[in-house]
Short mmCIF file of C-alpha atoms in Angstrom, two decimals:
data_model
loop_
_atom_site.label_atom_id
_atom_site.label_comp_id
_atom_site.label_asym_id
_atom_site.label_seq_id
_atom_site.Cartn_x
_atom_site.Cartn_y
_atom_site.Cartn_z
CA UNK A 1346 0.01 -0.01 0.00
CA UNK A 1347 1.39 3.46 -0.88
CA UNK A 1348 1.72 5.92 1.98
CA UNK A 1349 -0.92 8.66 2.18
CA UNK A 1350 1.54 11.35 0.89
CA UNK A 1351 1.87 9.46 -2.43
CA UNK A 1352 -1.81 9.70 -3.23
CA UNK A 1353 -3.24 12.79 -5.02
CA UNK A 1354 -6.96 12.56 -4.46
CA UNK A 1355 -9.36 14.75 -6.55
CA UNK A 1356 -12.69 13.14 -5.44
CA UNK A 1357 -15.78 15.42 -5.41
CA UNK A 1358 -17.02 14.39 -1.94
CA UNK A 1359 -16.40 13.01 0.50
CA UNK A 1360 -13.23 14.88 -0.30
CA UNK A 1361 -9.67 15.07 0.95
CA UNK A 1362 -8.90 16.45 4.29
CA UNK A 1363 -5.69 18.11 5.50
CA UNK A 1364 -3.34 15.33 6.66
CA UNK A 1365 -2.56 16.99 10.01
CA UNK A 1366 -6.24 17.16 10.81
CA UNK A 1367 -6.70 13.42 9.86
CA UNK A 1368 -3.77 12.46 12.10
CA UNK A 1369 -5.04 14.50 15.00
CA UNK A 1370 -8.59 13.05 14.42
CA UNK A 1371 -7.30 9.51 14.55
CA UNK A 1372 -5.78 10.05 18.07
CA UNK A 1373 -8.84 12.14 19.25
CA UNK A 1374 -11.19 9.38 18.19
CA UNK A 1375 -9.49 7.02 20.61
CA UNK A 1376 -8.53 9.40 23.55
CA UNK A 1377 -9.34 13.03 23.41
CA UNK A 1378 -7.14 15.32 25.49
CA UNK A 1379 -6.14 12.37 27.74
CA UNK A 1380 -9.65 12.14 28.99
CA UNK A 1381 -9.78 8.35 28.42
CA UNK A 1382 -12.71 8.87 26.02
CA UNK A 1383 -12.77 9.32 22.32
CA UNK A 1384 -14.53 12.35 20.72
CA UNK A 1385 -17.34 10.18 19.32
CA UNK A 1386 -18.11 9.01 22.88
CA UNK A 1387 -18.49 12.22 24.81
CA UNK A 1388 -21.84 13.86 25.59
CA UNK A 1389 -22.88 16.59 23.17
CA UNK A 1390 -24.06 18.55 26.17
CA UNK A 1391 -20.68 18.32 28.04
CA UNK A 1392 -18.44 21.29 28.72
CA UNK A 1393 -15.99 19.83 26.25
CA UNK A 1394 -18.55 19.71 23.49
CA UNK A 1395 -19.81 23.19 24.21
CA UNK A 1396 -16.22 24.56 24.02
CA UNK A 1397 -15.75 22.89 20.55
CA UNK A 1398 -18.97 24.50 19.40
CA UNK A 1399 -18.08 27.94 20.66
CA UNK A 1400 -14.52 27.80 19.26
CA UNK A 1401 -15.81 26.71 15.90
CA UNK A 1402 -18.26 29.53 15.75
CA UNK A 1403 -15.72 32.08 16.85
CA UNK A 1404 -13.21 31.00 14.17
CA UNK A 1405 -15.83 30.93 11.47
CA UNK A 1406 -16.94 34.42 12.41
CA UNK A 1407 -13.24 35.57 12.11
CA UNK A 1408 -12.60 33.85 8.81
CA UNK A 1409 -15.63 35.18 6.96
CA UNK A 1410 -16.13 38.54 8.79
CA UNK A 1411 -19.64 37.45 9.84
CA UNK A 1412 -21.53 40.28 11.63
CA UNK A 1413 -22.29 38.58 14.90
CA UNK A 1414 -25.09 40.95 15.79
CA UNK A 1415 -26.90 40.27 12.57
CA UNK A 1416 -26.25 36.50 11.96
CA UNK A 1417 -26.48 33.15 13.82
CA UNK A 1418 -24.42 30.14 12.95
CA UNK A 1419 -26.18 26.72 13.20
CA UNK A 1420 -24.74 23.30 12.92
CA UNK A 1421 -27.37 20.79 11.66
CA UNK A 1422 -27.60 17.41 10.11
CA UNK A 1423 -29.11 16.16 6.86
CA UNK A 1424 -26.44 17.36 4.47
CA UNK A 1425 -27.14 19.61 1.49
CA UNK A 1426 -30.26 17.60 0.58
CA UNK A 1427 -31.62 18.19 4.03
CA UNK A 1428 -30.97 21.90 3.41
CA UNK A 1429 -33.17 21.75 0.32
CA UNK A 1430 -36.13 20.83 2.55
CA UNK A 1431 -35.19 23.11 5.47
CA UNK A 1432 -35.10 26.17 3.33
CA UNK A 1433 -38.63 25.56 2.03
CA UNK A 1434 -40.26 24.65 5.34
CA UNK A 1435 -38.57 27.46 7.20
CA UNK A 1436 -38.81 30.35 4.78
CA UNK A 1437 -42.40 29.64 3.58
CA UNK A 1438 -43.36 29.68 7.36
CA UNK A 1439 -41.61 33.08 7.63
CA UNK A 1440 -43.46 34.35 4.60
CA UNK A 1441 -46.86 33.21 6.18
CA UNK A 1442 -46.03 34.65 9.55
CA UNK A 1443 -45.08 38.06 8.28
CA UNK A 1444 -48.36 38.26 6.36
CA UNK A 1445 -50.28 37.02 9.38
CA UNK A 1446 -48.78 39.82 11.48
CA UNK A 1447 -49.62 42.37 8.76
CA UNK A 1448 -53.22 41.20 8.75
CA UNK A 1449 -53.42 41.44 12.61
CA UNK A 1450 -51.78 44.87 12.47
CA UNK A 1451 -54.48 46.05 10.06
CA UNK A 1452 -57.06 45.40 12.69
CA UNK A 1453 -58.41 41.99 11.68
CA UNK A 1454 -58.43 39.81 14.81
CA UNK A 1455 -61.04 37.10 14.13
CA UNK A 1456 -59.14 33.92 13.53
CA UNK A 1457 -61.32 32.69 10.80
CA UNK A 1458 -60.95 35.91 8.88
CA UNK A 1459 -57.21 35.83 9.34
CA UNK A 1460 -57.05 32.31 7.93
CA UNK A 1461 -59.33 33.39 5.00
CA UNK A 1462 -57.09 36.29 4.14
CA UNK A 1463 -53.90 34.10 4.44
CA UNK A 1464 -55.31 31.43 2.22
CA UNK A 1465 -56.02 34.00 -0.49
CA UNK A 1466 -52.45 35.33 -0.15
CA UNK A 1467 -51.03 31.82 -0.42
CA UNK A 1468 -53.12 30.94 -3.47
CA UNK A 1469 -52.38 34.22 -5.28
CA UNK A 1470 -48.97 35.39 -4.11
CA UNK A 1471 -46.76 32.63 -2.73
CA UNK A 1472 -43.77 31.92 -4.90
CA UNK A 1473 -40.28 30.48 -4.38
CA UNK A 1474 -37.77 31.55 -7.04
CA UNK A 1475 -35.12 29.06 -8.22
CA UNK A 1476 -32.03 29.60 -10.33
CA UNK A 1477 -31.40 26.31 -11.95
CA UNK A 1478 -27.88 26.18 -13.04
CA UNK A 1479 -26.91 22.54 -12.50
CA UNK A 1480 -27.90 19.21 -11.00
CA UNK A 1481 -27.98 20.32 -7.40
CA UNK A 1482 -30.12 23.38 -7.82
CA UNK A 1483 -32.31 21.25 -9.99
CA UNK A 1484 -32.83 18.79 -7.17
CA UNK A 1485 -33.48 21.66 -4.68
CA UNK A 1486 -36.14 22.97 -6.98
CA UNK A 1487 -37.77 19.55 -7.40
CA UNK A 1488 -37.80 19.11 -3.63
CA UNK A 1489 -39.63 22.52 -3.27
CA UNK A 1490 -42.26 21.24 -5.80
CA UNK A 1491 -42.58 17.96 -3.93
CA UNK A 1492 -43.12 19.62 -0.55
CA UNK A 1493 -45.43 22.43 -1.26
CA UNK A 1494 -46.63 21.98 -4.90
CA UNK A 1495 -45.55 22.92 -8.35
CA UNK A 1496 -47.87 26.00 -8.48
CA UNK A 1497 -45.71 27.70 -5.83
CA UNK A 1498 -42.39 27.28 -7.57
CA UNK A 1499 -41.07 29.82 -10.06
CA UNK A 1500 -38.22 28.56 -12.14
CA UNK A 1501 -36.62 31.93 -12.73
CA UNK A 1502 -33.74 30.52 -14.69
CA UNK A 1503 -33.13 27.15 -16.28
CA UNK A 1504 -29.63 27.13 -17.74
CA UNK A 1505 -30.45 24.17 -20.03
CA UNK A 1506 -32.66 26.30 -22.19
CA UNK A 1507 -30.88 27.41 -25.22
CA UNK A 1508 -27.97 25.06 -24.39
CA UNK A 1509 -29.25 21.92 -26.07
CA UNK A 1510 -30.82 20.70 -22.83
CA UNK A 1511 -27.55 20.64 -20.95
CA UNK A 1512 -26.03 22.62 -18.07
CA UNK A 1513 -22.86 24.63 -18.61
CA UNK A 1514 -23.78 28.22 -18.75
CA UNK A 1515 -25.46 30.97 -16.70
CA UNK A 1516 -27.61 33.25 -18.96
CA UNK A 1517 -27.41 37.00 -18.47
CA UNK A 1518 -29.21 38.37 -15.48
CA UNK A 1519 -31.53 40.48 -17.56
CA UNK A 1520 -33.10 37.18 -18.86
CA UNK A 1521 -33.98 35.87 -15.45
CA UNK A 1522 -37.64 35.72 -14.66
CA UNK A 1523 -37.62 36.67 -11.03
CA UNK A 1524 -40.89 37.24 -9.07
CA UNK A 1525 -41.40 41.00 -8.93
CA UNK A 1526 -41.43 42.55 -5.57
CA UNK A 1527 -43.88 45.42 -4.62
CA UNK A 1528 -41.01 47.81 -5.21
CA UNK A 1529 -40.78 46.43 -8.76
CA UNK A 1530 -44.47 46.76 -9.53
CA UNK A 1531 -45.32 43.24 -8.29
CA UNK A 1532 -47.90 42.27 -5.61
CA UNK A 1533 -45.49 40.76 -3.08
CA UNK A 1534 -42.06 39.39 -2.51
CA UNK A 1535 -41.33 35.82 -3.08
CA UNK A 1536 -40.64 33.55 -0.12
CA UNK A 1537 -37.07 33.49 -1.22
CA UNK A 1538 -34.77 33.20 -4.29
CA UNK A 1539 -32.44 30.22 -4.23
CA UNK A 1540 -29.19 29.43 -6.04
CA UNK A 1541 -26.34 26.96 -5.83
CA UNK A 1542 -23.06 28.95 -5.89
CA UNK A 1543 -21.04 26.04 -7.26
CA UNK A 1544 -22.42 22.99 -9.14
CA UNK A 1545 -20.11 20.04 -8.50
CA UNK A 1546 -21.56 17.72 -11.15
CA UNK A 1547 -21.55 20.28 -13.98
CA UNK A 1548 -18.54 22.42 -13.07
CA UNK A 1549 -20.43 25.69 -13.09
CA UNK A 1550 -19.76 28.44 -10.51
CA UNK A 1551 -21.21 31.93 -10.12
CA UNK A 1552 -18.19 34.21 -10.55
CA UNK A 1553 -19.63 36.81 -8.21
CA UNK A 1554 -22.81 37.61 -6.37
CA UNK A 1555 -25.52 38.36 -8.87
CA UNK A 1556 -26.10 42.05 -9.32
CA UNK A 1557 -29.81 41.69 -9.65
CA UNK A 1558 -30.05 40.11 -6.19
CA UNK A 1559 -28.31 43.00 -4.38
CA UNK A 1560 -30.42 45.13 -2.26
CA UNK A 1561 -30.95 48.84 -2.22
CA UNK A 1562 -31.60 51.03 0.84
CA UNK A 1563 -33.59 49.66 3.70
CA UNK A 1564 -33.52 46.80 6.11
CA UNK A 1565 -32.96 43.39 4.54
CA UNK A 1566 -35.68 40.83 5.00
CA UNK A 1567 -38.80 42.96 4.76
CA UNK A 1568 -41.83 41.82 2.89
CA UNK A 1569 -40.88 43.95 -0.10
CA UNK A 1570 -37.41 42.47 -0.44
CA UNK A 1571 -36.13 39.16 -1.61
CA UNK A 1572 -34.62 36.68 0.88
CA UNK A 1573 -31.51 35.28 -0.79
CA UNK A 1574 -30.48 31.70 -0.06
CA UNK A 1575 -27.22 30.08 -1.34
CA UNK A 1576 -26.06 26.52 -1.27
CA UNK A 1577 -22.29 26.77 -0.89
CA UNK A 1578 -21.58 23.13 -0.13
CA UNK A 1579 -18.79 22.84 -2.57
CA UNK A 1580 -17.16 26.30 -2.51
CA UNK A 1581 -17.60 27.30 1.12
CA UNK A 1582 -14.41 28.88 2.54
CA UNK A 1583 -12.82 29.18 -0.82
CA UNK A 1584 -13.23 32.95 -1.47
CA UNK A 1585 -14.13 36.21 0.22
CA UNK A 1586 -17.85 36.88 0.30
CA UNK A 1587 -20.04 39.66 1.65
CA UNK A 1588 -22.14 37.77 4.09
CA UNK A 1589 -24.72 40.61 4.23
CA UNK A 1590 -25.78 39.82 0.65
CA UNK A 1591 -27.29 36.61 1.89
CA UNK A 1592 -30.08 35.75 4.28
CA UNK A 1593 -29.17 32.06 4.52
CA UNK A 1594 -26.02 30.29 3.44
CA UNK A 1595 -25.77 26.55 4.02
CA UNK A 1596 -23.03 24.08 3.25
CA UNK A 1597 -22.56 20.34 3.71
CA UNK A 1598 -19.17 19.91 5.40
CA UNK A 1599 -17.78 17.05 3.27
CA UNK A 1600 -16.19 19.15 0.51
CA UNK A 1601 -14.08 21.91 2.08
CA UNK A 1602 -14.78 21.80 5.81
CA UNK A 1603 -14.84 18.31 7.17
CA UNK A 1604 -16.62 15.00 6.98
CA UNK A 1605 -20.26 14.10 6.17
CA UNK A 1606 -22.70 14.54 9.06
CA UNK A 1607 -22.44 18.25 9.66
CA UNK A 1608 -24.22 21.04 7.75
CA UNK A 1609 -23.21 24.60 8.52
CA UNK A 1610 -25.94 27.28 8.35
CA UNK A 1611 -25.38 31.04 8.52
CA UNK A 1612 -28.75 32.68 8.93
CA UNK A 1613 -29.93 36.23 9.43
CA UNK A 1614 -31.23 36.72 12.96
CA UNK A 1615 -34.28 38.71 11.67
CA UNK A 1616 -35.59 35.37 10.41
CA UNK A 1617 -35.54 33.86 13.88
CA UNK A 1618 -37.56 34.52 16.99
CA UNK A 1619 -38.11 36.95 18.54
CA UNK A 1620 -37.83 39.16 15.43
CA UNK A 1621 -39.83 36.67 13.38
CA UNK A 1622 -42.11 34.30 15.26
CA UNK A 1623 -42.79 30.77 14.16
CA UNK A 1624 -46.40 30.47 12.97
CA UNK A 1625 -48.53 27.98 14.95
CA UNK A 1626 -48.54 24.51 13.36
CA UNK A 1627 -52.37 24.42 13.54
CA UNK A 1628 -52.48 27.58 11.32
CA UNK A 1629 -50.15 26.06 8.76
CA UNK A 1630 -52.17 23.00 8.52
CA UNK A 1631 -55.33 25.11 7.90
CA UNK A 1632 -53.56 26.76 4.90
CA UNK A 1633 -53.05 23.39 3.18
CA UNK A 1634 -49.48 24.03 2.28
CA UNK A 1635 -47.80 20.65 1.84
CA UNK A 1636 -44.66 20.09 3.74
CA UNK A 1637 -45.49 22.57 6.55
CA UNK A 1638 -44.73 22.45 9.38
CA UNK A 1639 -41.56 20.64 8.60
CA UNK A 1640 -39.48 18.14 10.74
CA UNK A 1641 -38.45 19.82 13.98
CA UNK A 1642 -34.78 18.74 13.43
CA UNK A 1643 -34.76 20.91 10.32
CA UNK A 1644 -36.45 23.89 12.07
CA UNK A 1645 -34.06 26.83 12.29
CA UNK A 1646 -35.76 28.39 15.20
CA UNK A 1647 -35.63 25.25 17.29
CA UNK A 1648 -31.97 24.66 16.44
CA UNK A 1649 -30.99 28.22 17.21
CA UNK A 1650 -32.83 28.22 20.48
CA UNK A 1651 -30.97 25.13 21.56
CA UNK A 1652 -27.55 26.32 20.42
CA UNK A 1653 -27.46 23.49 17.80
CA UNK A 1654 -28.00 20.82 20.51
CA UNK A 1655 -31.70 20.16 20.19
CA UNK A 1656 -30.80 16.57 19.21
CA UNK A 1657 -27.43 14.71 19.40
CA UNK A 1658 -24.92 16.69 17.38
CA UNK A 1659 -22.01 14.50 16.13
CA UNK A 1660 -19.31 16.19 18.03
CA UNK A 1661 -16.50 14.31 16.37
CA UNK A 1662 -17.65 15.62 13.03
CA UNK A 1663 -17.98 19.07 14.49
CA UNK A 1664 -14.46 18.97 15.87
CA UNK A 1665 -12.97 18.06 12.57
CA UNK A 1666 -14.72 21.02 10.92
CA UNK A 1667 -13.56 23.22 13.75
CA UNK A 1668 -9.89 22.09 13.24
CA UNK A 1669 -10.15 22.72 9.56
CA UNK A 1670 -11.54 26.26 10.12
CA UNK A 1671 -9.03 26.96 12.92
CA UNK A 1672 -6.13 25.87 10.62
CA UNK A 1673 -7.35 28.39 7.95
CA UNK A 1674 -7.48 31.25 10.52
CA UNK A 1675 -3.95 30.36 11.67
CA UNK A 1676 -2.52 29.99 8.20
CA UNK A 1677 -3.92 33.12 6.60
CA UNK A 1678 -4.10 35.56 9.56
CA UNK A 1679 -5.25 39.00 8.49
CA UNK A 1680 -5.93 37.88 4.97
CA UNK A 1681 -8.63 35.63 6.36
CA UNK A 1682 -10.45 33.61 3.75
CA UNK A 1683 -8.91 35.76 0.90
CA UNK A 1684 -5.60 33.93 1.52
CA UNK A 1685 -7.38 30.56 0.69
CA UNK A 1686 -8.98 32.26 -2.31
CA UNK A 1687 -5.60 33.16 -3.76
CA UNK A 1688 -4.44 29.51 -3.41
CA UNK A 1689 -7.66 28.13 -4.91
CA UNK A 1690 -7.56 30.45 -7.90
CA UNK A 1691 -3.97 29.65 -8.55
CA UNK A 1692 -4.51 25.88 -8.49
CA UNK A 1693 -7.55 26.17 -10.76
CA UNK A 1694 -5.64 28.37 -13.29
CA UNK A 1695 -2.93 25.73 -13.53
CA UNK A 1696 -5.40 23.03 -14.50
CA UNK A 1697 -7.41 25.19 -16.94
CA UNK A 1698 -4.25 26.52 -18.59
CA UNK A 1699 -3.04 23.01 -19.61
CA UNK A 1700 -6.51 21.94 -20.70
CA UNK A 1701 -6.81 25.00 -22.88
CA UNK A 1702 -3.31 24.44 -24.18
CA UNK A 1703 -4.29 21.08 -25.68
CA UNK A 1704 -7.71 21.85 -27.04
CA UNK A 1705 -7.38 19.00 -29.60
CA UNK A 1706 -7.21 16.59 -26.69
CA UNK A 1707 -9.30 18.16 -23.89
CA UNK A 1708 -12.52 20.04 -23.89
CA UNK A 1709 -13.76 21.88 -20.86
CA UNK A 1710 -17.46 21.26 -20.45
CA UNK A 1711 -18.95 24.57 -19.15
CA UNK A 1712 -18.54 27.95 -20.80
CA UNK A 1713 -15.38 29.79 -19.89
CA UNK A 1714 -17.25 32.64 -18.12
CA UNK A 1715 -18.66 30.20 -15.53
CA UNK A 1716 -15.91 27.69 -14.99
CA UNK A 1717 -15.82 26.33 -11.46
CA UNK A 1718 -12.57 26.78 -9.52
CA UNK A 1719 -13.62 23.73 -7.38
CA UNK A 1720 -14.81 21.15 -9.92
CA UNK A 1721 -12.95 21.11 -13.21
CA UNK A 1722 -15.11 19.09 -15.62
CA UNK A 1723 -13.72 18.14 -19.03
CA UNK A 1724 -13.90 15.51 -21.80
CA UNK A 1725 -11.00 13.63 -23.40
CA UNK A 1726 -11.03 13.48 -27.21
CA UNK A 1727 -14.56 14.72 -27.34
CA UNK A 1728 -15.85 12.18 -24.87
CA UNK A 1729 -14.55 9.00 -26.57
CA UNK A 1730 -15.37 6.33 -23.97
CA UNK A 1731 -12.34 4.19 -24.64
CA UNK A 1732 -9.91 7.04 -24.58
CA UNK A 1733 -11.44 8.35 -21.31
CA UNK A 1734 -11.11 4.96 -19.78
CA UNK A 1735 -7.48 4.88 -20.86
CA UNK A 1736 -6.97 8.36 -19.40
CA UNK A 1737 -8.33 7.32 -16.06
CA UNK A 1738 -6.25 4.12 -15.96
CA UNK A 1739 -3.12 6.14 -16.72
CA UNK A 1740 -3.97 8.50 -13.92
CA UNK A 1741 -4.45 5.68 -11.44
CA UNK A 1742 -1.01 4.28 -12.31
CA UNK A 1743 0.37 7.69 -11.19
CA UNK A 1744 -1.77 7.54 -8.02
CA UNK A 1745 -4.02 10.35 -9.30
CA UNK A 1746 -7.32 9.25 -7.95
CA UNK A 1747 -10.90 10.38 -7.90
CA UNK A 1748 -10.94 11.79 -11.42
CA UNK A 1749 -14.04 10.01 -12.89
CA UNK A 1750 -16.89 12.36 -13.72
CA UNK A 1751 -20.29 12.08 -12.03
CA UNK A 1752 -22.21 9.04 -13.16
CA UNK A 1753 -24.96 11.26 -14.55
CA UNK A 1754 -22.68 13.11 -17.00
CA UNK A 1755 -19.61 11.01 -17.34
CA UNK A 1756 -16.27 12.49 -18.48
CA UNK A 1757 -13.50 13.67 -16.13
CA UNK A 1758 -13.75 15.76 -13.02
CA UNK A 1759 -10.87 17.10 -11.00
CA UNK A 1760 -12.13 18.54 -7.67
CA UNK A 1761 -9.83 21.25 -6.47
CA UNK A 1762 -10.97 21.65 -2.86
CA UNK A 1763 -9.03 23.51 -0.16
CA UNK A 1764 -7.30 20.32 1.15
CA UNK A 1765 -5.88 19.37 -2.25
CA UNK A 1766 -2.32 20.53 -2.09
CA UNK A 1767 -0.63 22.55 -4.69
CA UNK A 1768 1.89 19.76 -5.34
CA UNK A 1769 -0.85 17.40 -6.13
CA UNK A 1770 -2.32 19.81 -8.70
CA UNK A 1771 1.19 20.12 -10.21
CA UNK A 1772 1.27 16.27 -10.49
CA UNK A 1773 -1.99 16.38 -12.32
CA UNK A 1774 -0.78 19.06 -14.67
CA UNK A 1775 2.26 17.04 -15.56
CA UNK A 1776 0.06 14.02 -16.29
CA UNK A 1777 -2.22 16.11 -18.52
CA UNK A 1778 0.79 17.37 -20.43
CA UNK A 1779 2.23 13.90 -20.72
CA UNK A 1780 -1.04 12.35 -21.87
CA UNK A 1781 -1.62 15.09 -24.51
CA UNK A 1782 1.83 14.31 -25.86
CA UNK A 1783 1.62 10.55 -25.85
CA UNK A 1784 3.88 10.04 -22.79
CA UNK A 1785 1.31 8.64 -20.47
#
C-alpha cells in the first residue's frame, strides 16, 4: 500500500482532508485530551462539546467577517439535501407569519378571517424563485415542488434552455424571470430566491454575487425584499464573500470543511424569533401548504434556541470542521479567507491553462465565463469512451485518484478543494501534459 503522501486525491466528496487534521482526528477518536474517552463518545451537552462548538463559531466568524449581531451560526444534520427541505419549510413559514402579522396589524383579529385572508395570499402570491444552473439546484427545485406544490415554484432561470438541454452556462441576469417585488411593481415578494453557488456535477460556478439580487436601501428581509439563499456546499471557505448579501448560506461539510454529518448554516437573525415568530402548526395545517410544518430537526428556530444541540450533534464531526476552520485562521491571519482564495484560484488556473493548451485533446465542459474553481469538468477526445477509460487508468497508475466524472454526465472531473495541496495539482498538470503528448 502506498503511503498517504503518495496519493493525489481529486474526489468530489467525501473529499480530501488536510493530513494534520486526519492524524489528530485519529488520536482524538481514541482518546481526546487524555480524557480516556474518544470524541465520538463524549456527551454533546458536556463542557468539552460546548467549547468545541463555541470555538468553531468564533473562528468561522473571524474567517468570513460574519456580523455577529446580525447572523447566527447553526450546525445541523441532513447534508445539502436536508438543506433543500429546510429552506422551504422554514422560509415559507416566515413568509406566512409576516403576512399574518400584517393582517393582525391592520385590525383583523377574528381567527377565521385571518385564515381566510392568508389562504387568499397563499393562493395568489406565494412563490419560491429558483435559479437552476446545474444538477444540485435542479434537485433543490424539485424538492420544493414535492413539498409544497408545483404551483408555488417559479423557475426564474433554467440554464439548460438554449444550451441543447444541458447545463454549462449561466444566462445574462436580464433574462432571469424573478418574481417581482412590490418595489418592482409586483404584488409581493417571493418567499425566497435560491441558487447553488457552485455546481459540483456540472463544473459551473457563479463568478460573483448576482447584481440583480443585491439590495438597495432599507432593512434586509422585509416583505418587499427578496430573501436570498445560497447553497455553498462545494465552494464554502474558498473565497471572500459579503455575508450581508445573503439571508441564509448553508453548506454540507464534506467538501471543504470536514466529513459528512455536519451542515453549516449562517442565517440572518431577523428570520428567527423573537424578530420573526414561528407560525402556529395548527395555522399552517389550515392553509393546506404541503410540507408545513416541517420536521423539527430541520427547524432553524428550534436549532438556534438550543445552540445547535436540540438533538445529538455529532461532536467528532464538528471537531474536525472546527480544526479545519481553525487551521485556515492560523494559516492566513489578517488575509482571512482571501488567503485561501488566492491559493484556490492559482490551482484552478494551472489546471485550466493546460486543458486550454491542448484543445485537440481536452474540452472543458462549461462555458469559460462560468468555469468552477472547485470542480474542473472536461472530456477527453470529445468524450470518446475508450480514450477516457485509458486516461483514467493512466492517472491511477500515477496515483492520481478520484478523477472520474459524476455518473450522470460522465467524463473527467478534478475537484480542487481546499485540502488538495498545490503539489498534487502540479502532479495532475504534468500528467495532463504527458497524456496530451503521448507520454502517459
